[in-house]
Coordinates of C-alpha atoms in Angstrom, one line a residue:
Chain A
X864 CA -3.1 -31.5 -26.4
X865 CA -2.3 -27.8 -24.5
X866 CA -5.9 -27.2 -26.1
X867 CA -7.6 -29.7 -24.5
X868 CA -6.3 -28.8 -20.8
X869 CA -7.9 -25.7 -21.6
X870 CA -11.2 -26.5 -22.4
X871 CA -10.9 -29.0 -19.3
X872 CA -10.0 -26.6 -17.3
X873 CA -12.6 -23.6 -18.4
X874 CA -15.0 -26.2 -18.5
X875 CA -14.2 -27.3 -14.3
X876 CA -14.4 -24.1 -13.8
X877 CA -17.6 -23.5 -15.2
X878 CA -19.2 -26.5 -14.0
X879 CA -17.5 -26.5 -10.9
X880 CA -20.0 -23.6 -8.9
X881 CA -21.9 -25.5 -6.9
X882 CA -20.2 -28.7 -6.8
X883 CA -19.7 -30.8 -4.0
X884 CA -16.0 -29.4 -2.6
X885 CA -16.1 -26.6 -5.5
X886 CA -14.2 -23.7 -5.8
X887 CA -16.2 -20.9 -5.0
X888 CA -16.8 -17.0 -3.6
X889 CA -19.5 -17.3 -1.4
X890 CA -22.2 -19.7 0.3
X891 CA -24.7 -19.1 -2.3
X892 CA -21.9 -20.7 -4.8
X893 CA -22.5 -24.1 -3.3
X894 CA -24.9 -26.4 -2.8
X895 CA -27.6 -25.7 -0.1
X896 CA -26.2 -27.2 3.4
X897 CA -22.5 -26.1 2.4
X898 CA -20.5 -23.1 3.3
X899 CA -17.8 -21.1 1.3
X900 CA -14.7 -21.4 3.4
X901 CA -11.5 -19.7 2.4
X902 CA -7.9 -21.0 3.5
X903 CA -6.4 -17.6 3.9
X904 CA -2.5 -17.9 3.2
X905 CA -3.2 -19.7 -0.1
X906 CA -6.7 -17.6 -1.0
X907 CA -7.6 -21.3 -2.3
X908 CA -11.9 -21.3 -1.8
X909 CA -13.6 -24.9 -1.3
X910 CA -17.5 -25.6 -0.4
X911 CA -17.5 -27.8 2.3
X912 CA -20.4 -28.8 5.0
X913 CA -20.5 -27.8 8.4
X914 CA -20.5 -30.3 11.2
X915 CA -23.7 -31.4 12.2
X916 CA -24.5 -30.7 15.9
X917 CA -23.5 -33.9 17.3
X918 CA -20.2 -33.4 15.7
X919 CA -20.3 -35.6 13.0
X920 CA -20.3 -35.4 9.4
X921 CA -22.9 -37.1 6.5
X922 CA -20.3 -38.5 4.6
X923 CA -18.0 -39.8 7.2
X924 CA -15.5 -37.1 6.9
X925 CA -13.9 -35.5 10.4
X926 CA -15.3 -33.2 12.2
X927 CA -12.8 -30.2 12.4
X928 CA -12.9 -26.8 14.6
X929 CA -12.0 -24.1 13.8
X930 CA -12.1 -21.9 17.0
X931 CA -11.7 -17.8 16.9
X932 CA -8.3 -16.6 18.3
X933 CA -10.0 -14.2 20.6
X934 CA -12.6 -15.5 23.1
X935 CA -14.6 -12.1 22.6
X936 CA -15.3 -13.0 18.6
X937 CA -18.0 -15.5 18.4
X938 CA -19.2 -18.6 16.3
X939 CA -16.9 -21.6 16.3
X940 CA -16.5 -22.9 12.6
X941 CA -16.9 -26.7 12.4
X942 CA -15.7 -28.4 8.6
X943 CA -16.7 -31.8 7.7
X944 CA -13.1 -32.3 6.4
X945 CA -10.2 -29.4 5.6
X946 CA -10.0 -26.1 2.9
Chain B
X689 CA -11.8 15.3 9.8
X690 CA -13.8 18.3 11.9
X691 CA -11.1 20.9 10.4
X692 CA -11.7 19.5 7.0
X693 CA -15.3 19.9 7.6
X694 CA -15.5 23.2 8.9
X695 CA -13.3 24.1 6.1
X696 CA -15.6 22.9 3.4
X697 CA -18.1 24.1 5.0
X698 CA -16.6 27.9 5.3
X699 CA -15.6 27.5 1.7
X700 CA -19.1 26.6 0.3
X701 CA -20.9 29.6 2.0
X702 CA -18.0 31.4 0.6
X703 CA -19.0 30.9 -2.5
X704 CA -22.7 32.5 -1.3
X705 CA -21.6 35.6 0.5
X706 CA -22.4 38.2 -2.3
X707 CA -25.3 38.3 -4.2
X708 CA -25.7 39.7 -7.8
X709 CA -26.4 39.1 -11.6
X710 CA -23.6 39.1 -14.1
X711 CA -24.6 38.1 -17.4
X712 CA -22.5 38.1 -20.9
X713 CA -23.5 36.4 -24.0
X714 CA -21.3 34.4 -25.9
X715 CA -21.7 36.0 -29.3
X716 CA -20.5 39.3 -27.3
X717 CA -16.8 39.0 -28.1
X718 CA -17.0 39.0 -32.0
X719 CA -20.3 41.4 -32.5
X720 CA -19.9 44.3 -34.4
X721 CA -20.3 47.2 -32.1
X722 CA -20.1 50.6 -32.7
X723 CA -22.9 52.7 -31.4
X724 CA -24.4 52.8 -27.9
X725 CA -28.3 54.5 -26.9
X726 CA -28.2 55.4 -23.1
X727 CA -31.0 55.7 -20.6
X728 CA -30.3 56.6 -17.4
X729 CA -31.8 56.5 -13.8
X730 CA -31.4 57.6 -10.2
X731 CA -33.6 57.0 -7.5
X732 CA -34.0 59.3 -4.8
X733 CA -30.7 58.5 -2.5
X734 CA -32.0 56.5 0.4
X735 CA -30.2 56.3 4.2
X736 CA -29.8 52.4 5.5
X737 CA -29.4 51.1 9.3
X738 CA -26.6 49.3 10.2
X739 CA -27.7 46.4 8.1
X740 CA -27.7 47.4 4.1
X741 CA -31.2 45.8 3.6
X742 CA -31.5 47.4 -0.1
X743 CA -34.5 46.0 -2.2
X744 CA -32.5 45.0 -5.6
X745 CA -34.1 47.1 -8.7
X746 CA -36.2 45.0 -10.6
X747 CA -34.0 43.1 -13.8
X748 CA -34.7 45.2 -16.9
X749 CA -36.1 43.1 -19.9
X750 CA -36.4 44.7 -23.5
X751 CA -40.5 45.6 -23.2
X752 CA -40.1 47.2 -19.9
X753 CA -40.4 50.4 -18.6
X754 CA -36.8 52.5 -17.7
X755 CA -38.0 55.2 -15.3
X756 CA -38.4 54.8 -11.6
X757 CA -40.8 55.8 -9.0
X758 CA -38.3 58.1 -7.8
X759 CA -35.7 60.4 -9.3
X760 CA -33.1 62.4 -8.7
X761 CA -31.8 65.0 -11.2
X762 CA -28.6 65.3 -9.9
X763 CA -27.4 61.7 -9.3
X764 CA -28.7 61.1 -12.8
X765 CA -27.1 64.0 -14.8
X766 CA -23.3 62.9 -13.0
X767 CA -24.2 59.2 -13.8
X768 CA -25.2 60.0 -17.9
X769 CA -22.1 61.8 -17.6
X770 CA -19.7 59.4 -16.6
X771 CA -21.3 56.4 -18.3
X772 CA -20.6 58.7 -21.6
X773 CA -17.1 59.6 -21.0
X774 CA -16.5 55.7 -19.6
X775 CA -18.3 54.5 -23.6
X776 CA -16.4 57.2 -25.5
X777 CA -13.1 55.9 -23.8
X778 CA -13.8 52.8 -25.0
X779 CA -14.5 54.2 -28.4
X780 CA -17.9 54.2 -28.9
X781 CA -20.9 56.9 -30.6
X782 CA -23.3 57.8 -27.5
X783 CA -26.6 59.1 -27.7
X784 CA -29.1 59.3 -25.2
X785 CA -32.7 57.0 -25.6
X786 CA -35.2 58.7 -27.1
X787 CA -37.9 56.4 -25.8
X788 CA -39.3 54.7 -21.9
X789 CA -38.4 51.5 -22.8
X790 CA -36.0 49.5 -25.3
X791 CA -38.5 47.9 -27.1
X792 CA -40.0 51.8 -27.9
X793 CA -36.5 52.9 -29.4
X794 CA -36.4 54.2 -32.9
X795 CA -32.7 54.6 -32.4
X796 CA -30.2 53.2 -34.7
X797 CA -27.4 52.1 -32.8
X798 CA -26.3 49.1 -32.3
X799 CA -26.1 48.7 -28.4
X800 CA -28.9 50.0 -26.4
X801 CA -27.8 50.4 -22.6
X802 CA -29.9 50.9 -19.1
X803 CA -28.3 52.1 -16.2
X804 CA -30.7 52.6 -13.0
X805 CA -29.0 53.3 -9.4
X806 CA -30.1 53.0 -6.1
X807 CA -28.0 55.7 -4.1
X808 CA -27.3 55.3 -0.4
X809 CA -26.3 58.2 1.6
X810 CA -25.5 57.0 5.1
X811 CA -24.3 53.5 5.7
X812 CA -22.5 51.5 8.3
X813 CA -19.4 49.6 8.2
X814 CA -17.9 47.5 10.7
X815 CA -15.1 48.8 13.3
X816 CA -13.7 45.9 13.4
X817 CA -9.9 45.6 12.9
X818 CA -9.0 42.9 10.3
X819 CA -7.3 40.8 13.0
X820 CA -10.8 41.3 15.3
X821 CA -12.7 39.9 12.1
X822 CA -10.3 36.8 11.3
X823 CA -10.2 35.8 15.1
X824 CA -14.1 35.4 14.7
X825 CA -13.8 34.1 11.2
X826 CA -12.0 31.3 12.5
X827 CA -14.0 30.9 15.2
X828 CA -17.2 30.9 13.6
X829 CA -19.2 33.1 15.4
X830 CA -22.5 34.2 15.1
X831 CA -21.6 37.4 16.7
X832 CA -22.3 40.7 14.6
X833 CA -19.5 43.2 14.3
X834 CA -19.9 46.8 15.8
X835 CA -21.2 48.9 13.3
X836 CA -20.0 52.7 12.6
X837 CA -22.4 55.5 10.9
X838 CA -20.7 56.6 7.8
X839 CA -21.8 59.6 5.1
X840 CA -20.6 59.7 2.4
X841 CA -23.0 57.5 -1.3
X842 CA -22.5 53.6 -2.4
X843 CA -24.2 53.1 -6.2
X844 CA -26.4 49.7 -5.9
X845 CA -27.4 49.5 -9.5
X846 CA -27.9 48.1 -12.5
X847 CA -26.8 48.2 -16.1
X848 CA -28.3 46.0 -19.1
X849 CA -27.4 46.5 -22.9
X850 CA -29.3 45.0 -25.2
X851 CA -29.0 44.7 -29.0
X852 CA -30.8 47.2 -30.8
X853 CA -32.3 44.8 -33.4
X854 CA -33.6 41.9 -31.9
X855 CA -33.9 43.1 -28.2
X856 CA -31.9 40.1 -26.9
X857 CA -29.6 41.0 -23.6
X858 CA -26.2 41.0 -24.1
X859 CA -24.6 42.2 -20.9
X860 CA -25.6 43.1 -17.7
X861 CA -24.4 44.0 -14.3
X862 CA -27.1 44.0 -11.6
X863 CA -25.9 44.2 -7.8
X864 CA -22.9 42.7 -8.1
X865 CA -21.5 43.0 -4.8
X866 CA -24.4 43.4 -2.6
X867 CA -23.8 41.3 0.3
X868 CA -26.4 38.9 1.2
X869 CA -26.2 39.0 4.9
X870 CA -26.1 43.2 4.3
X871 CA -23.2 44.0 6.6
X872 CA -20.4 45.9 5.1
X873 CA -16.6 45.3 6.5
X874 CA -14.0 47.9 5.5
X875 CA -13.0 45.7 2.4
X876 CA -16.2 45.3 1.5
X877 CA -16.3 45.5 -2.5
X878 CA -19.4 47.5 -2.8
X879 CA -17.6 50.5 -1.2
X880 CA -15.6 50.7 -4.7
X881 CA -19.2 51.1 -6.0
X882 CA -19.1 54.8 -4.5
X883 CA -17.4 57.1 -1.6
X884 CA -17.1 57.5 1.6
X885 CA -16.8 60.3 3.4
X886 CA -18.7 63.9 3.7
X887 CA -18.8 66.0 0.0
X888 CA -20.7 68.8 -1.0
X889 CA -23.8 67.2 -3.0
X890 CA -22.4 68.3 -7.0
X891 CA -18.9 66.0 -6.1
X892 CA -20.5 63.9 -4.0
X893 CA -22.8 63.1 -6.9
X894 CA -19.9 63.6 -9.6
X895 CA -17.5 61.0 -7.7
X896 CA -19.6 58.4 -6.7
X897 CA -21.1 58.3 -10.0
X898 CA -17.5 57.9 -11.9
X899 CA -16.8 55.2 -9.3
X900 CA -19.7 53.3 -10.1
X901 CA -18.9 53.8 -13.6
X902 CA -15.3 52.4 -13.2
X903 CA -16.6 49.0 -11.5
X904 CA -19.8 48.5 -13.2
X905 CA -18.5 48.8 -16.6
X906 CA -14.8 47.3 -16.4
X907 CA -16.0 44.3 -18.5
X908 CA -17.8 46.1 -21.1
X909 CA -16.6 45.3 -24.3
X910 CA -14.9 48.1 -26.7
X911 CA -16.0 49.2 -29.9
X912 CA -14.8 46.7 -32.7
X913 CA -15.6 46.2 -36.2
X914 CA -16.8 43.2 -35.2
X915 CA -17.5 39.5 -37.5
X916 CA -21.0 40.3 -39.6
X917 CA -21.4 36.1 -39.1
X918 CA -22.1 37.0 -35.1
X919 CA -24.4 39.4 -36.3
X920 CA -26.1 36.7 -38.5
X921 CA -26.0 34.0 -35.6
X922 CA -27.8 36.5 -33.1
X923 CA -30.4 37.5 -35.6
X924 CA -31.1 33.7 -36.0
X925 CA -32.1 33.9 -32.2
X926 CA -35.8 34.0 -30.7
X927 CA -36.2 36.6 -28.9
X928 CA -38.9 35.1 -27.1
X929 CA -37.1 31.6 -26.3
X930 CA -34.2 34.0 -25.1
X931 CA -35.8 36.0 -22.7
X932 CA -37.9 33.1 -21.0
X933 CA -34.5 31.4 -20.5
X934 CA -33.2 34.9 -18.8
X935 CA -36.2 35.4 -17.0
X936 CA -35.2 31.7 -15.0
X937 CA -31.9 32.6 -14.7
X938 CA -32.1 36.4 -13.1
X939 CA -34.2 34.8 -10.2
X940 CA -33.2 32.8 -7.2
X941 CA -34.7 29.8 -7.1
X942 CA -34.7 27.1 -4.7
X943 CA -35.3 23.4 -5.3
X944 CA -36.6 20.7 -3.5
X945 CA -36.7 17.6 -5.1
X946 CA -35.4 13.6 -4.5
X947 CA -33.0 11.7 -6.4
X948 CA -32.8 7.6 -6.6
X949 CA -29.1 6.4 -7.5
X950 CA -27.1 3.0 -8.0
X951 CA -23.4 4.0 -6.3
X952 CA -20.5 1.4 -5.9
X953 CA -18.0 2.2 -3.6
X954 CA -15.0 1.2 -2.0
X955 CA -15.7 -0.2 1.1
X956 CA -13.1 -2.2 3.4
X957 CA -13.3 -3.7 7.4
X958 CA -11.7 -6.4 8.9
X959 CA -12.4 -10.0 9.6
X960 CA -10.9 -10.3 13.2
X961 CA -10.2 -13.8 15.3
X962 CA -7.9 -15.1 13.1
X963 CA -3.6 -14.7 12.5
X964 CA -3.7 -10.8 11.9
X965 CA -7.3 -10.2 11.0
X966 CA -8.8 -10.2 6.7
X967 CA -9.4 -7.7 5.0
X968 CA -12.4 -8.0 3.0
X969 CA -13.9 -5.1 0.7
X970 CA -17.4 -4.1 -1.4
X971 CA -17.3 -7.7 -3.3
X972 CA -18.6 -8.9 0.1
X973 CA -19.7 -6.0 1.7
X974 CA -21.8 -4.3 -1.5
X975 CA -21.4 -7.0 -4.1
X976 CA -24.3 -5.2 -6.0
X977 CA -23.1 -1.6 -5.2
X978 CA -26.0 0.5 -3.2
X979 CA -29.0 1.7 -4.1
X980 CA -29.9 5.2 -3.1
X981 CA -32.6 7.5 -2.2
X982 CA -32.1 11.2 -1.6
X983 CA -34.3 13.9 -0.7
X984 CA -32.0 17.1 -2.2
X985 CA -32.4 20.7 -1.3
X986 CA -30.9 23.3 -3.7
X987 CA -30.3 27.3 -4.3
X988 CA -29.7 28.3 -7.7
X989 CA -28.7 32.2 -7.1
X990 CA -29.0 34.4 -10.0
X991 CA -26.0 34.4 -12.3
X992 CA -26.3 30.4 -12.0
X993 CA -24.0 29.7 -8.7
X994 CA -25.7 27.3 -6.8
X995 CA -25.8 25.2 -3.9
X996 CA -27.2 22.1 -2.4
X997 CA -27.1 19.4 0.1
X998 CA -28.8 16.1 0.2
X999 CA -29.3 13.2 2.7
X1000 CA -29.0 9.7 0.9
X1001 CA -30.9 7.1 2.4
X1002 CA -29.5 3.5 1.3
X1003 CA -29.3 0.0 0.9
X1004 CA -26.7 -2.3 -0.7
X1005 CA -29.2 -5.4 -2.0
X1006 CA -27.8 -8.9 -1.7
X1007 CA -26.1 -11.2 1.1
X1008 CA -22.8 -12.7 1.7
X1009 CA -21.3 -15.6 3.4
X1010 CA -17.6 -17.0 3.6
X1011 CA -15.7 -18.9 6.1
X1012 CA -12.4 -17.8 6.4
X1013 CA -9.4 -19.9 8.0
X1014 CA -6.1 -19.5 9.0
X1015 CA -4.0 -22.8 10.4
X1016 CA -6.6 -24.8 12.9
X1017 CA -8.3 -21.2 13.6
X1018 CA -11.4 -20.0 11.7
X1019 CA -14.4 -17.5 11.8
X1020 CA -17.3 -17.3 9.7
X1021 CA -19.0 -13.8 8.7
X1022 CA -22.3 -13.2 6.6
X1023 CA -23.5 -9.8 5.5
X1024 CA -26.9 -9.4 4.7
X1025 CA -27.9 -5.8 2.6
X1026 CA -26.2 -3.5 4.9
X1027 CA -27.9 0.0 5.4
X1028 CA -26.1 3.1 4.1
X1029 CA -26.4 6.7 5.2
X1030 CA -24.6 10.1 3.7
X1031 CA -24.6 13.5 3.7
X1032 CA -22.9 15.4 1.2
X1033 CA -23.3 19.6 0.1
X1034 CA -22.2 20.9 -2.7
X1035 CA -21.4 24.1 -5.2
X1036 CA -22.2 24.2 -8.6
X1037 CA -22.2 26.4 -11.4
X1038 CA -26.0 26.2 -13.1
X1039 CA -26.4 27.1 -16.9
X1040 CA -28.9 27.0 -19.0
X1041 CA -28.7 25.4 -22.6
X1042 CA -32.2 26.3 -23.8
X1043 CA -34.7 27.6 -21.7
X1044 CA -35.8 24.2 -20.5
X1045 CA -32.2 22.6 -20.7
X1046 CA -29.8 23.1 -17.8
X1047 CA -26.4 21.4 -16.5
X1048 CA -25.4 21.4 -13.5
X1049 CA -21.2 20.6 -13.0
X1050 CA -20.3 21.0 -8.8
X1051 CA -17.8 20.1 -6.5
X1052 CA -18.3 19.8 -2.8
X1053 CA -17.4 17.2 0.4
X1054 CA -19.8 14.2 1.4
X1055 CA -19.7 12.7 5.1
X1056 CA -21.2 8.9 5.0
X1057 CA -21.3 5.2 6.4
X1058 CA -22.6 1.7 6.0
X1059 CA -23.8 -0.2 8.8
X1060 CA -22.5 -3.4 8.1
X1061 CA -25.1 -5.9 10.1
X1062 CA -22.4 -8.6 9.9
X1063 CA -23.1 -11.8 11.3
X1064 CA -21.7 -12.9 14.3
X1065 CA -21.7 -8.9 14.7
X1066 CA -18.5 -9.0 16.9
X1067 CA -16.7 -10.8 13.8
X1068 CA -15.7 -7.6 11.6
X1069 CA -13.4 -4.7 13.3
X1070 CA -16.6 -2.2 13.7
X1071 CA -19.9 -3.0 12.6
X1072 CA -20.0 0.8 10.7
X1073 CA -17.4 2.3 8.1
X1074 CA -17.5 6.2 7.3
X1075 CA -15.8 8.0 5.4
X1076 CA -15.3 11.3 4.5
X1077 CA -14.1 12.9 1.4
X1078 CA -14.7 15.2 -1.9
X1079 CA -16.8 14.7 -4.7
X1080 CA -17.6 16.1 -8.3
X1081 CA -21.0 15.7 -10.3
X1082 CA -22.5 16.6 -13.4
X1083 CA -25.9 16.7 -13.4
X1084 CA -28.4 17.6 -16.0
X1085 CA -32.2 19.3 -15.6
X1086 CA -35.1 19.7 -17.7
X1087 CA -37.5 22.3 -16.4
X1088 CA -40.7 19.9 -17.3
X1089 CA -42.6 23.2 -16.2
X1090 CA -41.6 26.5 -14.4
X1091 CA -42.4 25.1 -11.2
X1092 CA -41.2 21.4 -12.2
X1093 CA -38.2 19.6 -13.1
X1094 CA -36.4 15.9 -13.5
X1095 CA -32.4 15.6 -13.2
X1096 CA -30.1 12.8 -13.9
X1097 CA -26.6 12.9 -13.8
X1098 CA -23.2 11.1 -12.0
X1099 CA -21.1 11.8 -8.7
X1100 CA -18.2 10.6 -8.3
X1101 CA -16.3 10.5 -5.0
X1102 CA -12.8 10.3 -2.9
X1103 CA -12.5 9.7 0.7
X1104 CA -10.4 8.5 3.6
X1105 CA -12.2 5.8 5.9
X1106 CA -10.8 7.1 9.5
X1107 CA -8.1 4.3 9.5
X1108 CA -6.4 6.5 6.0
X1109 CA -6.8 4.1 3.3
X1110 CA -8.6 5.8 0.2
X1111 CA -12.3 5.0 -0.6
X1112 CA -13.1 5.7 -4.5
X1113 CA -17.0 6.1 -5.3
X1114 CA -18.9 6.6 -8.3
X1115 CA -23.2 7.1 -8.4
X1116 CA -25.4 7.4 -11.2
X1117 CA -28.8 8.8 -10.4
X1118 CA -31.9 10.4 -11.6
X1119 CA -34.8 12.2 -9.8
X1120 CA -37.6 14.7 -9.6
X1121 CA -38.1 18.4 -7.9
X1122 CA -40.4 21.0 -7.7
X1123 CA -38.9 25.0 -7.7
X1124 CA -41.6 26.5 -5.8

């Protein structure tokens, strides 16, 4: 049984790159359209898509910002759903 | 970081100050030797301005021809005198050369030794007080000392043994001391090589000749007995393959040649705009380490010290994106191949393996940055990181041709990034030059 839940879990991992919500390192580790996005406290990484312009999302997910503390640093980040 | 600099800097042209050939081959410490042939030389002493701008004798090879254009009798008689007494002292047979060169001889011995000298009757040496001489030391001027006129004879010369049978060099001393820039200071080592002060001409000849004796010949071996497996090792040797590989390293020879490289490094900045800022290092920054070109300029002084600078031109391939978010705030930064720039100088000690064989091991201090190109650029804490630290390489030539060679070899490097945090760096790199 322990064995399987290895092989299950190498296997995720292996097939997970590039998934839809996948862990990953970067943007080129996901599908074209998503972005890499790190939840810094936990270091967990999840490919989500960014919010189209009008604000909404493909898949009917929310539209979340994620505004810069300081004004100064630019780009707003905007997540169809949460890391 | 300036003092550091300056200081490497001070200590690498240290290191080039005095100019000079010492040579001593390996087999030297266990050869049996017993018997010495002399030939001895004096030019006609010379007077110098307040710079010592001596031409250096030519090196003696095996084939060539001992006397020189000028002579003088005295000078040479005190000099065969004390270069006897200094090789019966260390328990040698001594007998003069009966022929012009040491290829000619017909001499038994074992050793057969040429000593040619260059005296200098008037000279000058700063007035300076040690204190004057640190204050501009430390400031590094450009400003010459005062010089004073002084009488008295320095010895710039030359002494080569080779071995009687084959004709290989075993030993020599050639200018050791001379300072390259040419001014003499009151500590000055070449003022050991001779005296100062007014003599009548028999002691003035007798005691600057013993002097150069003392310091030209400290490192010459004793008579031994010797292991007669040496003796079968050096007669194994070509003489021919030898003496091209002396001939390269009695001369300076300067080097201008490129070298391509692959480094990683560690590289670190911050992600600011959110909670306390990320930190995020070379997985993003260089993910595929940089690549490297460097045009190199380098001086291989005879003796094999030797040093170099070089001004890398790079590029760390690849791009990187991440969004990074902390609670409901969040920024995004992409790096795409940032540019790298450096500039490092080194010292190395140069010795050749076979006559077409050389490595090259050196330490020295590097200055360089990336510029990041990070995008949104006002995302990261500075859109350059430099550092500056130490490094050590190991390189290896092959002289293709005389004027011609390839290198290859690895640097590694330690640094501090302004902020303190250590930066660890390793290259591997390979390259062409010519040695005009």
């Amino acid at each position: 049984m322990r064995r399987w839940i290895w092989i299950a879990a190498l296997t995720a991992l292996a097939c997970g790159g590039g998934a839809d919500g996948g862990a990953c390192f970067e943007d080129s580790d996901c599908p074209s359209a998503q972005t890499c996005v790190v939840d810094v406290p936990t270091g967990v990484t999840v490919c989500l898509e960014p919010c189209a312009e009008d604000g909404t999302c493909s898949d009917g997910r929310a539209c979340n910002d994620y505004p810069p503390k300081e004004v100064t640093v630019q780009g707003v980040l905007r997540l169809c759903g949460r890391p | 970081m300036r003092r550091f600099a300056i200081a490497m800097s001070a200590a690498l042209l240290g290191c080039a100050t005095a100019q000079g050939r010492a040579y001593e081959r390996a087999e030297l410490a266990s050869l049996p030797l017993r018997s010495v042939a002399i030939h001895v030389a004096s030019a006609a002493p010379t007077e110098s301005g307040p710079q010592l701008a001596i031409d250096p004798l030519p090196p003696i090879t095996h084939t060539a021809t001992l006397a020189l254009a000028t002579t003088d009798e005295a000078t040479r008689a005190a000099l065969a005198d004390a270069v006897r007494a200094e090789l019966e002292a260390k328990g040698y047979a001594v007998d003069a050369l009966d022929a012009g060169s040491v290829a000619e001889t017909r001499s038994e011995a074992d050793v057969v030794l040429a000593v040619r000298v260059q005296p200098v009757d008037r000279f000058f040496v700063s007035t300076w007080s040690d204190e004057e001489r640190e204050r501009a030391r430390l400031a590094v001027s450009t400003q010459r000392p005062p010089m004073g006129p002084r009488v008295g004879r320095l010895m710039v010369g030359q002494a080569y043994a080779f071995d009687r049978r084959t004709g290989l060099r075993l030993w020599s001393r050639d200018a050791i001391d001379l300072p390259d820039d040419g001014w003499l200071h009151p500590d000055s080592a070449l003022l050991a090589y001779g005296v100062v002060g007014a003599r009548p001409p028999e002691r003035l000849a007798v005691e600057a000749a013993r002097a150069f004796v003392a310091e030209t010949f400290a490192s010459f071996p004793a008579a031994r007995a010797g292991d007669k497996r040496t003796r079968a090792a050096l007669d194994a040797i070509d003489p021919e393959v030898d003496a091209a590989m002396l001939a390269k390293v009695d001369r300076t020879r300067w080097q201008i040649g490129v070298d391509t490289g692959w480094s990683f490094d560690t590289i670190e900045t911050r992600v600011e705009g959110i909670g306390d800022g990320v930190s995020i290092d070379e997985r993003a920054i260089a993910p595929a380490g940089t690549f490297r070109v460097t045009p190199r300029f380098d001086v291989r002084f005879p003796g094999g010290v030797t040093i170099g600078a070089g001004l890398a031109l790079g590029i760390a391939p690849g791009s990187f994106g991440r969004g990074y978010v902390v609670g409901d705030r969040g920024v995004r930064v992409a790096f795409s191949a940032p540019e790298h720039i450096g500039l490092r100088a080194a010292v190395a000690y140069d010795r050749y393996l076979s006559p077409s064989l050389h490595v090259r091991p050196g330490v020295g201090f590097f200055i360089d940055g990336w510029r990041l190109g990070a995008d949104p650029r006002g995302v990261v804490e500075g859109d350059a990181v430099a550092r500056i630290g130490a490094l050590a390489e190991l390189a290896v030539l092959y002289d293709v041709a005389d004027a011609f060679f390839v290198l290859g070899g690895a640097r590694g490097r330690a640094g501090a990034v302004p902020r303190g945090s250590l930066s660890l760096g390793l290259e591997g790199f390979v390259g062409i030059g010519v040695a005009p």
